[in-house]
């Protein structure tokens, strides 16, 4: 049967991706919010064949695949919660092609099935709060904007991006207009007590 899956490669020595870490919390939240996608944890060093198959060289690494793991549609490396969230949203809307389930990588489906599936137990409110906290802390300077830095969708967002780039400030960004991210868009307004976008957070604090 065709399936969509996210394989989360982690290591016990990497605190953010270990159980209870902020990246682990992001994955748990996404698993709750995307019930049509199967999420699996895989300890990278304990599964060298699978890690080699997906060319995993850093943790955390997230492999987004379809067709029992035979087709990789995206791969996210590092602690980029915003990028991961948007990649998972794209995977959720992925339209299967006829060939997606035909050719399977050797033993990949069994290996994935044998890993630990992410538990789903938190309430929707708790999951949203976890997700917003993880996004806010995804980068030291985090911009919640309409569109992306390369394709802003409002004048104010474009101005903020230009100011940050001209100042040489590295920043992460999150598109609050994503079709699957309206809960974040509304939730941040309440959390920050600020009704409009863009919003900039520095070290987890709203600055404007």
XYZ file of N, CA, C and O in Angstrom:
832
model
N 0.844 -1.196 0.000
C 0.000 0.000 0.000
C 0.880 1.246 0.000
O 1.886 1.318 0.671
N 0.504 2.248 -0.788
C 1.251 3.504 -0.851
C 1.199 4.194 0.504
O 0.165 4.223 1.162
N 2.330 4.768 0.907
C 2.348 5.484 2.169
C 3.311 6.653 2.081
O 4.171 6.711 1.213
N 3.117 7.583 2.984
C 4.016 8.717 3.123
C 4.669 8.586 4.493
O 3.985 8.292 5.480
N 5.961 8.783 4.546
C 6.664 8.569 5.810
C 7.781 9.578 5.989
O 8.365 10.088 5.021
N 8.052 9.870 7.263
C 9.200 10.680 7.649
C 10.053 9.832 8.579
O 9.569 9.360 9.612
N 11.298 9.607 8.199
C 12.225 8.854 9.048
C 13.166 9.852 9.712
O 13.878 10.600 9.039
N 13.131 9.861 11.020
C 13.865 10.826 11.847
C 15.102 10.123 12.404
O 15.010 9.293 13.299
N 16.272 10.448 11.846
C 17.533 9.870 12.302
C 18.097 10.725 13.440
O 18.279 11.935 13.278
N 18.345 10.081 14.571
C 18.804 10.802 15.751
C 19.955 10.033 16.397
O 20.322 8.935 15.964
N 20.529 10.626 17.443
C 21.590 9.974 18.207
C 21.435 10.344 19.679
O 21.085 11.481 19.997
N 21.686 9.398 20.587
C 21.494 9.674 22.017
C 22.424 10.750 22.559
O 22.108 11.391 23.562
N 23.559 10.977 21.877
C 24.482 12.019 22.345
C 24.070 13.406 21.870
O 24.665 14.404 22.292
N 23.076 13.474 20.994
C 22.601 14.771 20.495
C 21.329 15.131 21.243
O 20.249 14.648 20.924
N 21.486 15.993 22.241
C 20.381 16.288 23.166
C 19.108 16.798 22.481
O 18.007 16.352 22.813
N 19.181 17.725 21.515
C 17.942 18.234 20.911
C 17.098 17.161 20.225
O 15.869 17.266 20.180
N 17.757 16.129 19.669
C 16.999 15.100 18.967
C 16.695 13.885 19.838
O 15.964 12.985 19.418
N 17.247 13.848 21.034
C 16.947 12.751 21.961
C 15.535 12.907 22.514
O 14.961 14.010 22.477
N 14.946 11.823 23.026
C 13.591 11.913 23.591
C 13.478 13.047 24.610
O 14.268 13.138 25.545
N 12.508 13.941 24.390
C 12.310 15.081 25.267
C 12.999 16.346 24.792
O 12.713 17.438 25.302
N 13.906 16.229 23.817
C 14.580 17.396 23.272
C 13.651 18.204 22.384
O 12.592 17.727 21.979
N 14.051 19.440 22.040
C 13.114 20.304 21.334
C 12.854 19.820 19.907
O 11.738 19.971 19.399
N 13.827 19.194 19.252
C 13.579 18.640 17.917
C 12.669 17.421 18.011
O 11.761 17.240 17.187
N 12.889 16.603 19.018
C 12.007 15.456 19.242
C 10.566 15.927 19.474
O 9.617 15.310 18.977
N 10.393 17.034 20.180
C 9.054 17.578 20.421
C 8.411 18.067 19.131
O 7.206 17.916 18.923
N 9.224 18.658 18.246
C 8.703 19.100 16.953
C 8.163 17.907 16.173
O 7.067 17.951 15.599
N 8.938 16.821 16.138
C 8.523 15.628 15.396
C 7.240 15.047 15.982
O 6.323 14.667 15.245
N 7.154 15.002 17.310
C 5.945 14.494 17.952
C 4.736 15.350 17.596
O 3.648 14.834 17.318
N 4.930 16.660 17.578
C 3.847 17.570 17.220
C 3.407 17.364 15.775
O 2.212 17.293 15.478
N 4.363 17.243 14.880
C 4.032 17.038 13.466
C 3.317 15.709 13.256
O 2.416 15.599 12.423
N 3.711 14.696 14.031
C 3.056 13.397 13.915
C 1.592 13.487 14.298
O 0.729 12.825 13.703
N 1.291 14.313 15.280
C -0.097 14.504 15.694
C -0.883 15.296 14.650
O -2.041 15.004 14.375
N -0.225 16.283 14.063
C -0.912 17.186 13.143
C -1.079 16.588 11.746
O -1.914 17.044 10.968
N -0.287 15.572 11.424
C -0.339 14.960 10.087
C -0.624 13.464 10.213
O 0.269 12.626 10.027
N -1.863 13.074 10.513
C -2.185 11.666 10.750
C -2.038 10.776 9.521
O -1.968 9.546 9.660
N -1.992 11.352 8.314
C -1.852 10.529 7.111
C -0.401 10.172 6.823
O -0.117 9.397 5.903
N 0.532 10.744 7.595
C 1.960 10.475 7.406
C 2.468 9.654 8.581
O 2.168 9.958 9.736
N 3.240 8.602 8.289
C 3.850 7.790 9.339
C 5.206 8.393 9.705
O 6.022 8.681 8.824
N 5.437 8.592 10.993
C 6.707 9.128 11.468
C 7.453 8.027 12.225
O 6.870 7.334 13.054
N 8.753 7.886 11.940
C 9.567 6.868 12.587
C 10.858 7.471 13.116
O 11.467 8.316 12.460
N 11.248 7.013 14.307
C 12.557 7.374 14.840
C 13.541 6.264 14.461
O 13.205 5.090 14.531
N 14.743 6.649 14.115
C 15.780 5.668 13.817
C 17.091 6.162 14.415
O 17.589 7.226 14.031
N 17.645 5.418 15.366
C 18.945 5.773 15.930
C 20.013 5.497 14.875
O 20.266 4.350 14.505
N 20.602 6.552 14.346
C 21.446 6.456 13.152
C 22.574 5.442 13.308
O 22.814 4.620 12.414
N 23.278 5.484 14.434
C 24.441 4.629 14.597
C 24.061 3.180 14.884
O 24.885 2.275 14.728
N 22.815 2.959 15.286
C 22.354 1.603 15.559
C 21.791 0.934 14.306
O 21.494 -0.257 14.318
N 21.633 1.708 13.241
C 21.103 1.176 11.973
C 22.004 1.646 10.835
O 21.587 2.439 9.987
N 23.256 1.161 10.792
C 24.216 1.677 9.803
C 23.799 1.427 8.358
O 24.081 2.252 7.489
N 23.140 0.291 8.090
C 22.730 -0.001 6.713
C 21.696 1.020 6.224
O 21.777 1.515 5.092
N 20.720 1.309 7.088
C 19.682 2.265 6.712
C 20.271 3.675 6.593
O 19.930 4.431 5.680
N 21.160 4.013 7.512
C 21.814 5.329 7.468
C 22.637 5.477 6.197
O 22.635 6.540 5.556
N 23.325 4.402 5.817
C 24.128 4.444 4.595
C 23.229 4.542 3.369
O 23.536 5.277 2.422
N 22.111 3.811 3.398
C 21.196 3.821 2.255
C 20.686 5.233 1.979
O 20.573 5.648 0.815
N 20.391 5.974 3.042
C 19.874 7.333 2.885
C 20.973 8.390 3.001
O 20.665 9.581 3.077
N 22.238 7.948 3.045
C 23.388 8.853 3.089
C 23.266 9.834 4.258
O 23.413 11.051 4.098
N 22.994 9.303 5.432
C 22.873 10.120 6.636
C 24.259 10.352 7.222
O 24.948 9.408 7.597
N 24.671 11.609 7.290
C 26.000 11.955 7.810
C 25.941 12.867 9.025
O 26.964 13.090 9.670
N 24.768 13.437 9.307
C 24.607 14.301 10.471
C 23.286 13.961 11.153
O 22.387 13.382 10.545
N 23.190 14.309 12.432
C 21.917 14.194 13.141
C 21.556 15.569 13.699
O 22.435 16.329 14.092
N 20.276 15.902 13.669
C 19.217 15.084 13.095
C 19.175 15.194 11.572
O 19.559 16.207 10.996
N 18.721 14.111 10.942
C 18.402 14.112 9.514
C 16.995 13.563 9.363
O 16.617 12.596 10.040
N 16.227 14.164 8.480
C 14.852 13.734 8.239
C 14.719 13.349 6.773
O 14.988 14.170 5.889
N 14.328 12.114 6.535
C 14.120 11.634 5.172
C 12.618 11.527 4.941
O 11.919 10.792 5.656
N 12.119 12.268 3.976
C 10.696 12.262 3.644
C 10.518 11.431 2.391
O 11.119 11.729 1.346
N 9.736 10.366 2.493
C 9.659 9.423 1.391
C 8.240 8.918 1.177
O 7.364 9.067 2.038
N 8.047 8.314 0.018
C 6.762 7.721 -0.341
C 7.024 6.325 -0.906
O 8.158 5.970 -1.221
N 5.953 5.545 -1.033
C 6.086 4.216 -1.613
C 6.911 3.277 -0.775
O 7.860 2.660 -1.263
N 6.598 3.180 0.530
C 7.312 2.287 1.459
C 8.800 2.596 1.528
O 9.627 1.713 1.738
N 9.124 3.863 1.345
C 10.515 4.286 1.490
C 11.330 4.208 0.222
O 12.522 4.486 0.232
N 10.719 3.817 -0.895
C 11.486 3.615 -2.121
C 11.800 4.910 -2.851
O 12.710 4.965 -3.664
N 11.041 5.971 -2.607
C 11.257 7.238 -3.305
C 11.399 8.357 -2.288
O 10.470 8.638 -1.538
N 12.557 8.990 -2.248
C 12.809 10.115 -1.347
C 12.367 11.389 -2.043
O 12.831 11.701 -3.139
N 11.457 12.126 -1.406
C 10.970 13.371 -2.004
C 11.628 14.595 -1.381
O 11.598 15.680 -1.966
N 12.245 14.426 -0.198
C 12.963 15.545 0.418
C 13.844 14.999 1.531
O 13.612 13.895 2.050
N 14.851 15.758 1.876
C 15.768 15.377 2.953
C 16.200 16.647 3.667
O 16.701 17.584 3.032
N 15.975 16.682 4.964
C 16.300 17.853 5.775
C 17.399 17.480 6.756
O 17.266 16.501 7.495
N 18.470 18.254 6.769
C 19.569 18.004 7.700
C 19.664 19.154 8.698
O 19.537 20.322 8.323
N 19.902 18.811 9.967
C 20.096 19.834 10.983
C 18.816 20.218 11.702
O 17.740 19.686 11.436
N 18.939 21.182 12.622
C 17.846 21.561 13.514
C 17.000 22.698 12.931
O 16.763 23.702 13.592
N 16.546 22.523 11.704
C 15.751 23.563 11.039
C 14.280 23.189 11.135
O 13.705 22.602 10.217
N 13.660 23.553 12.265
C 12.269 23.160 12.508
C 11.317 23.777 11.499
O 10.345 23.145 11.074
N 11.586 25.030 11.102
C 10.699 25.693 10.156
C 10.736 25.003 8.799
O 9.692 24.747 8.181
N 11.930 24.684 8.322
C 12.080 24.006 7.040
C 11.439 22.622 7.088
O 10.760 22.199 6.143
N 11.635 21.911 8.191
C 11.036 20.592 8.349
C 9.523 20.676 8.320
O 8.854 19.880 7.647
N 8.966 21.632 9.037
C 7.515 21.789 9.096
C 6.932 22.023 7.708
O 5.915 21.424 7.332
N 7.570 22.878 6.930
C 7.063 23.175 5.593
C 7.259 21.995 4.650
O 6.418 21.735 3.788
N 8.360 21.244 4.832
C 8.586 20.061 3.993
C 7.531 18.990 4.274
O 7.043 18.324 3.354
N 7.166 18.832 5.547
C 6.132 17.861 5.906
C 4.781 18.276 5.328
O 3.999 17.438 4.870
N 4.506 19.581 5.328
C 3.261 20.066 4.731
C 3.201 19.733 3.243
O 2.153 19.340 2.721
N 4.336 19.880 2.561
C 4.385 19.541 1.137
C 4.192 18.039 0.938
O 3.534 17.605 -0.012
N 4.795 17.238 1.828
C 4.638 15.785 1.723
C 3.183 15.386 1.902
O 2.682 14.489 1.211
N 2.492 16.065 2.807
C 1.086 15.740 3.062
C 0.249 15.924 1.800
O -0.698 15.167 1.557
N 0.594 16.900 0.977
C -0.180 17.175 -0.232
C 0.401 16.491 -1.463
O -0.054 16.726 -2.580
N 1.410 15.635 -1.267
C 2.050 14.938 -2.387
C 1.044 14.033 -3.090
O 0.275 13.310 -2.447
N 1.039 14.077 -4.420
C 0.158 13.241 -5.224
C 0.961 12.048 -5.747
O 1.982 12.230 -6.422
N 0.511 10.855 -5.424
C 1.239 9.659 -5.837
C 1.241 9.502 -7.347
O 0.256 9.770 -8.031
N 2.391 9.046 -7.855
C 2.514 8.673 -9.255
C 2.448 7.160 -9.366
O 2.680 6.434 -8.393
N 2.176 6.667 -10.554
C 1.992 5.225 -10.740
C 3.221 4.431 -10.337
O 3.122 3.329 -9.824
N 4.411 5.017 -10.524
C 5.644 4.276 -10.267
C 6.091 4.332 -8.816
O 7.040 3.649 -8.439
N 5.418 5.117 -7.991
C 5.902 5.327 -6.630
C 5.974 4.053 -5.808
O 6.763 3.952 -4.886
N 5.124 3.088 -6.096
C 5.084 1.889 -5.271
C 5.637 0.665 -5.979
O 5.486 -0.446 -5.517
N 6.286 0.858 -7.140
C 6.697 -0.292 -7.934
C 8.061 -0.807 -7.533
O 8.251 -1.981 -7.273
N 9.048 0.072 -7.475
C 10.409 -0.346 -7.199
C 10.784 0.017 -5.768
O 10.850 1.188 -5.422
N 11.048 -0.982 -4.964
C 11.389 -0.745 -3.561
C 12.886 -0.946 -3.328
O 13.476 -1.881 -3.850
N 13.474 -0.086 -2.561
C 14.866 -0.281 -2.182
C 14.954 -1.533 -1.315
O 14.078 -1.795 -0.503
N 16.006 -2.323 -1.474
C 16.114 -3.585 -0.741
C 16.018 -3.396 0.764
O 16.760 -2.625 1.347
N 15.079 -4.098 1.358
C 14.905 -4.162 2.825
C 14.531 -2.831 3.470
O 14.428 -2.745 4.692
N 14.337 -1.786 2.685
C 14.063 -0.472 3.276
C 12.731 -0.461 4.003
O 12.623 0.026 5.129
N 11.692 -1.015 3.359
C 10.373 -0.983 3.978
C 10.367 -1.735 5.296
O 9.822 -1.272 6.285
N 11.017 -2.885 5.321
C 11.063 -3.676 6.554
C 11.849 -2.949 7.632
O 11.482 -2.943 8.796
N 12.942 -2.301 7.204
C 13.772 -1.590 8.183
C 13.002 -0.434 8.796
O 13.036 -0.213 9.999
N 12.281 0.304 7.947
C 11.490 1.412 8.462
C 10.400 0.901 9.392
O 10.190 1.421 10.478
N 9.715 -0.149 8.975
C 8.619 -0.689 9.780
C 9.111 -1.183 11.131
O 8.362 -1.220 12.100
N 10.372 -1.578 11.190
C 10.900 -2.093 12.439
C 11.328 -1.023 13.410
O 11.615 -1.303 14.569
N 11.402 0.223 12.958
C 11.797 1.300 13.859
C 10.635 1.733 14.740
O 9.493 1.356 14.525
N 10.942 2.563 15.687
C 9.938 3.030 16.650
C 9.061 4.100 16.027
O 9.543 5.117 15.557
N 7.762 3.876 16.000
C 6.855 4.896 15.493
C 6.661 5.962 16.560
O 6.570 5.671 17.751
N 6.612 7.197 16.117
C 6.474 8.320 17.053
C 5.126 8.229 17.759
O 4.090 8.045 17.132
N 5.159 8.367 19.064
C 3.921 8.288 19.845
C 3.069 9.522 19.630
O 3.571 10.600 19.330
N 1.757 9.350 19.775
C 0.822 10.456 19.567
C -0.106 10.524 20.774
O -1.033 9.754 20.894
N 0.175 11.453 21.685
C -0.593 11.465 22.925
C -0.974 12.855 23.415
O -1.846 12.980 24.258
N -0.347 13.908 22.926
C -0.612 15.238 23.454
C -1.890 15.818 22.866
O -2.333 15.436 21.793
N -2.463 16.783 23.597
C -3.655 17.456 23.103
C -3.281 18.398 21.966
O -2.113 18.763 21.787
N -4.287 18.821 21.184
C -4.035 19.718 20.062
C -3.424 21.034 20.534
O -2.536 21.590 19.882
N -3.901 21.530 21.680
C -3.376 22.787 22.208
C -1.907 22.644 22.601
O -1.092 23.536 22.327
N -1.566 21.528 23.245
C -0.183 21.298 23.661
C 0.728 21.151 22.449
O 1.856 21.651 22.425
N 0.233 20.448 21.426
C 1.026 20.247 20.220
C 1.299 21.567 19.510
O 2.414 21.815 19.043
N 0.275 22.417 19.433
C 0.447 23.710 18.793
C 1.443 24.564 19.565
O 2.303 25.220 18.973
N 1.343 24.551 20.890
C 2.269 25.318 21.723
C 3.698 24.818 21.531
O 4.640 25.621 21.377
N 3.881 23.486 21.505
C 5.206 22.913 21.276
C 5.745 23.338 19.913
O 6.919 23.690 19.772
N 4.868 23.285 18.926
C 5.301 23.628 17.568
C 5.705 25.091 17.473
O 6.739 25.425 16.885
N 4.911 25.983 18.070
C 5.242 27.408 18.019
C 6.541 27.692 18.753
O 7.378 28.471 18.276
N 6.738 27.072 19.911
C 7.970 27.281 20.672
C 9.180 26.808 19.869
O 10.226 27.467 19.851
N 9.027 25.661 19.208
C 10.138 25.130 18.415
C 10.445 26.030 17.243
O 11.618 26.266 16.918
N 9.419 26.565 16.596
C 9.637 27.462 15.463
C 10.287 28.763 15.906
O 11.206 29.268 15.257
N 9.820 29.313 17.025
C 10.364 30.567 17.539
C 11.857 30.430 17.833
O 12.641 31.364 17.642
N 12.255 29.239 18.303
C 13.658 29.013 18.662
C 14.445 28.309 17.557
O 15.580 27.872 17.781
N 13.846 28.188 16.357
C 14.517 27.472 15.271
C 15.777 28.200 14.807
O 16.695 27.597 14.269
N 15.814 29.516 14.987
C 16.987 30.321 14.637
C 17.100 31.446 15.659
O 16.100 31.841 16.259
N 18.313 31.953 15.871
C 18.478 33.044 16.840
C 17.592 34.224 16.454
O 16.935 34.838 17.293
N 17.581 34.549 15.157
C 16.676 35.567 14.630
C 15.674 34.846 13.736
O 16.051 34.223 12.747
N 14.420 34.917 14.096
C 13.382 34.167 13.386
C 12.312 35.129 12.883
O 11.726 35.896 13.662
N 12.068 35.100 11.587
C 11.097 35.990 10.949
C 9.873 35.198 10.507
O 9.987 34.261 9.712
N 8.719 35.558 11.040
C 7.445 34.986 10.608
C 6.840 35.993 9.629
O 6.499 37.113 10.013
N 6.716 35.580 8.383
C 6.404 36.528 7.322
C 5.369 35.949 6.358
O 5.031 34.770 6.405
N 4.888 36.813 5.476
C 3.989 36.392 4.409
C 4.849 36.108 3.182
O 5.409 37.016 2.578
N 4.955 34.822 2.848
C 5.822 34.408 1.760
C 7.174 33.949 2.266
O 7.332 33.576 3.434
N 8.164 33.999 1.406
C 9.525 33.578 1.738
C 10.493 34.720 1.445
O 10.135 35.674 0.740
N 11.730 34.653 1.964
C 12.689 35.743 1.694
C 12.908 35.977 0.206
O 13.139 37.107 -0.216
N 12.847 34.929 -0.606
C 13.053 35.089 -2.044
C 11.769 35.471 -2.780
O 11.822 35.945 -3.912
N 10.631 35.251 -2.131
C 9.346 35.590 -2.761
C 8.367 36.106 -1.721
O 7.358 35.465 -1.410
N 8.655 37.283 -1.135
C 7.742 37.849 -0.133
C 6.389 38.172 -0.754
O 6.303 38.552 -1.917
N 5.338 38.039 0.055
C 3.984 38.237 -0.471
C 3.293 39.451 0.144
O 2.076 39.580 0.080
N 4.051 40.343 0.747
C 3.506 41.638 1.171
C 4.662 42.617 1.300
O 5.816 42.224 1.505
N 4.353 43.894 1.177
C 5.383 44.919 1.194
C 6.147 44.992 2.501
O 7.366 45.189 2.511
N 5.454 44.830 3.622
C 6.118 44.908 4.932
C 7.119 43.763 5.097
O 8.222 43.960 5.601
N 6.711 42.552 4.679
C 7.623 41.413 4.769
C 8.856 41.655 3.904
O 9.989 41.364 4.304
N 8.657 42.207 2.697
C 9.777 42.484 1.804
C 10.738 43.495 2.439
O 11.964 43.320 2.382
N 10.190 44.526 3.079
C 11.034 45.542 3.704
C 11.877 44.952 4.833
O 13.071 45.255 4.955
N 11.263 44.101 5.651
C 11.995 43.507 6.768
C 13.117 42.618 6.250
O 14.246 42.642 6.760
N 12.831 41.817 5.225
C 13.853 40.943 4.635
C 15.011 41.773 4.107
O 16.192 41.452 4.336
N 14.708 42.865 3.414
C 15.757 43.727 2.860
C 16.621 44.329 3.964
O 17.849 44.388 3.846
N 15.985 44.769 5.047
C 16.737 45.361 6.169
C 17.672 44.333 6.798
O 18.851 44.606 7.054
N 17.152 43.123 7.030
C 17.972 42.071 7.630
C 19.128 41.691 6.717
O 20.272 41.533 7.171
N 18.846 41.542 5.431
C 19.899 41.143 4.492
C 20.943 42.233 4.322
O 22.144 41.948 4.285
N 20.510 43.499 4.233
C 21.459 44.604 4.091
C 22.320 44.777 5.335
O 23.457 45.247 5.249
N 21.780 44.366 6.483
C 22.532 44.460 7.738
C 23.430 43.246 7.958
O 24.172 43.196 8.944
N 23.342 42.276 7.067
C 24.176 41.079 7.195
C 23.758 40.170 8.331
O 24.581 39.407 8.861
N 22.494 40.234 8.713
C 21.993 39.419 9.828
C 21.463 38.088 9.304
O 20.597 38.068 8.413
N 21.981 36.995 9.820
C 21.468 35.686 9.453
C 20.142 35.443 10.177
O 20.015 35.753 11.363
N 19.167 34.912 9.465
C 17.870 34.699 10.090
C 17.166 33.503 9.463
O 17.431 33.123 8.322
N 16.274 32.914 10.249
C 15.397 31.875 9.735
C 14.048 32.502 9.422
O 13.734 33.601 9.879
N 13.254 31.799 8.637
C 11.957 32.359 8.287
C 10.898 31.270 8.234
O 11.204 30.080 8.066
N 9.654 31.699 8.378
C 8.509 30.788 8.300
C 7.378 31.501 7.583
O 7.027 32.632 7.934
N 6.831 30.838 6.566
C 5.748 31.412 5.772
C 4.418 31.124 6.455
O 3.937 30.001 6.451
N 3.798 32.164 7.025
C 2.547 31.965 7.763
C 1.338 31.834 6.832
O 0.218 31.604 7.305
N 1.568 31.935 5.527
C 0.473 31.766 4.573
C 0.374 30.335 4.057
O -0.466 30.045 3.205
N 1.215 29.442 4.552
C 1.161 28.051 4.117
C -0.222 27.459 4.371
O -0.818 27.692 5.427
N -0.768 26.707 3.410
C -2.145 26.199 3.537
C -2.359 25.287 4.732
O -3.474 25.170 5.235
N -1.289 24.647 5.219
C -1.418 23.749 6.355
C -0.904 24.373 7.649
O -0.718 23.665 8.643
N -0.658 25.695 7.635
C -0.047 26.349 8.787
C -0.908 27.455 9.373
O -0.410 28.350 10.044
N -2.215 27.411 9.128
C -3.086 28.470 9.638
C -3.202 28.428 11.156
O -3.470 29.458 11.793
N -3.005 27.243 11.750
C -3.038 27.163 13.210
C -1.872 27.947 13.806
O -2.015 28.626 14.828
N -0.711 27.888 13.154
C 0.444 28.657 13.622
C 0.190 30.152 13.429
O 0.474 30.963 14.314
N -0.378 30.515 12.283
C -0.651 31.930 12.000
C -1.557 32.540 13.059
O -1.282 33.631 13.578
N -2.636 31.851 13.403
C -3.565 32.369 14.404
C -3.002 32.234 15.810
O -3.184 33.121 16.656
N -2.331 31.123 16.071
C -1.800 30.877 17.413
C -0.737 31.868 17.825
O -0.703 32.322 18.977
N 0.127 32.253 16.895
C 1.185 33.214 17.225
C 0.621 34.596 17.538
O 1.179 35.324 18.353
N -0.482 34.950 16.871
C -1.112 36.245 17.174
C -1.518 36.297 18.651
O -1.356 37.321 19.326
N -2.062 35.190 19.130
C -2.497 35.118 20.530
C -1.298 35.038 21.461
O -1.216 35.741 22.475
N -0.347 34.184 21.106
C 0.829 33.968 21.956
C 1.634 35.252 22.125
O 2.081 35.560 23.230
N 1.803 36.003 21.024
C 2.619 37.214 21.062
C 1.820 38.450 21.443
O 2.396 39.504 21.712
N 0.492 38.304 21.448
C -0.386 39.456 21.674
C -0.075 40.554 20.660
O -0.020 41.736 20.981
N 0.161 40.125 19.420
C 0.472 41.041 18.337
C -0.321 40.584 17.113
O -0.126 39.480 16.627
N -1.247 41.428 16.586
C -2.244 40.941 15.625
C -1.788 40.869 14.173
O -2.536 40.368 13.329
N -0.594 41.384 13.851
C -0.216 41.469 12.442
C 1.135 40.795 12.183
O 1.882 40.473 13.115
N 1.426 40.631 10.894
C 2.714 40.088 10.443
C 3.329 41.069 9.451
O 2.611 41.831 8.811
N 4.673 41.063 9.374
C 5.623 40.098 9.921
C 5.901 40.294 11.412
O 5.631 41.364 11.964
N 6.440 39.243 12.037
C 6.888 39.279 13.416
C 8.329 38.774 13.460
O 8.667 37.802 12.788
N 9.161 39.430 14.267
C 10.564 39.023 14.411
C 10.823 38.616 15.860
O 10.482 39.348 16.792
N 11.422 37.445 16.018
C 11.823 36.964 17.338
C 13.348 36.871 17.382
O 13.980 36.408 16.421
N 13.915 37.318 18.477
C 15.357 37.200 18.704
C 15.558 36.421 19.999
O 15.053 36.828 21.051
N 16.226 35.299 19.893
C 16.456 34.415 21.029
C 15.133 34.085 21.740
O 15.067 34.047 22.965
N 14.108 33.875 20.946
C 12.817 33.463 21.495
C 11.929 34.581 21.985
O 10.817 34.325 22.448
N 12.360 35.845 21.861
C 11.583 36.980 22.334
C 11.112 37.833 21.152
O 11.902 38.146 20.260
N 9.850 38.212 21.185
C 9.301 39.072 20.137
C 9.906 40.479 20.272
O 9.869 41.073 21.339
N 10.452 40.988 19.162
C 11.047 42.319 19.190
C 10.296 43.283 18.267
O 10.558 44.486 18.285
N 9.391 42.787 17.473
C 8.626 43.681 16.614
C 7.986 42.957 15.457
O 8.112 41.771 15.315
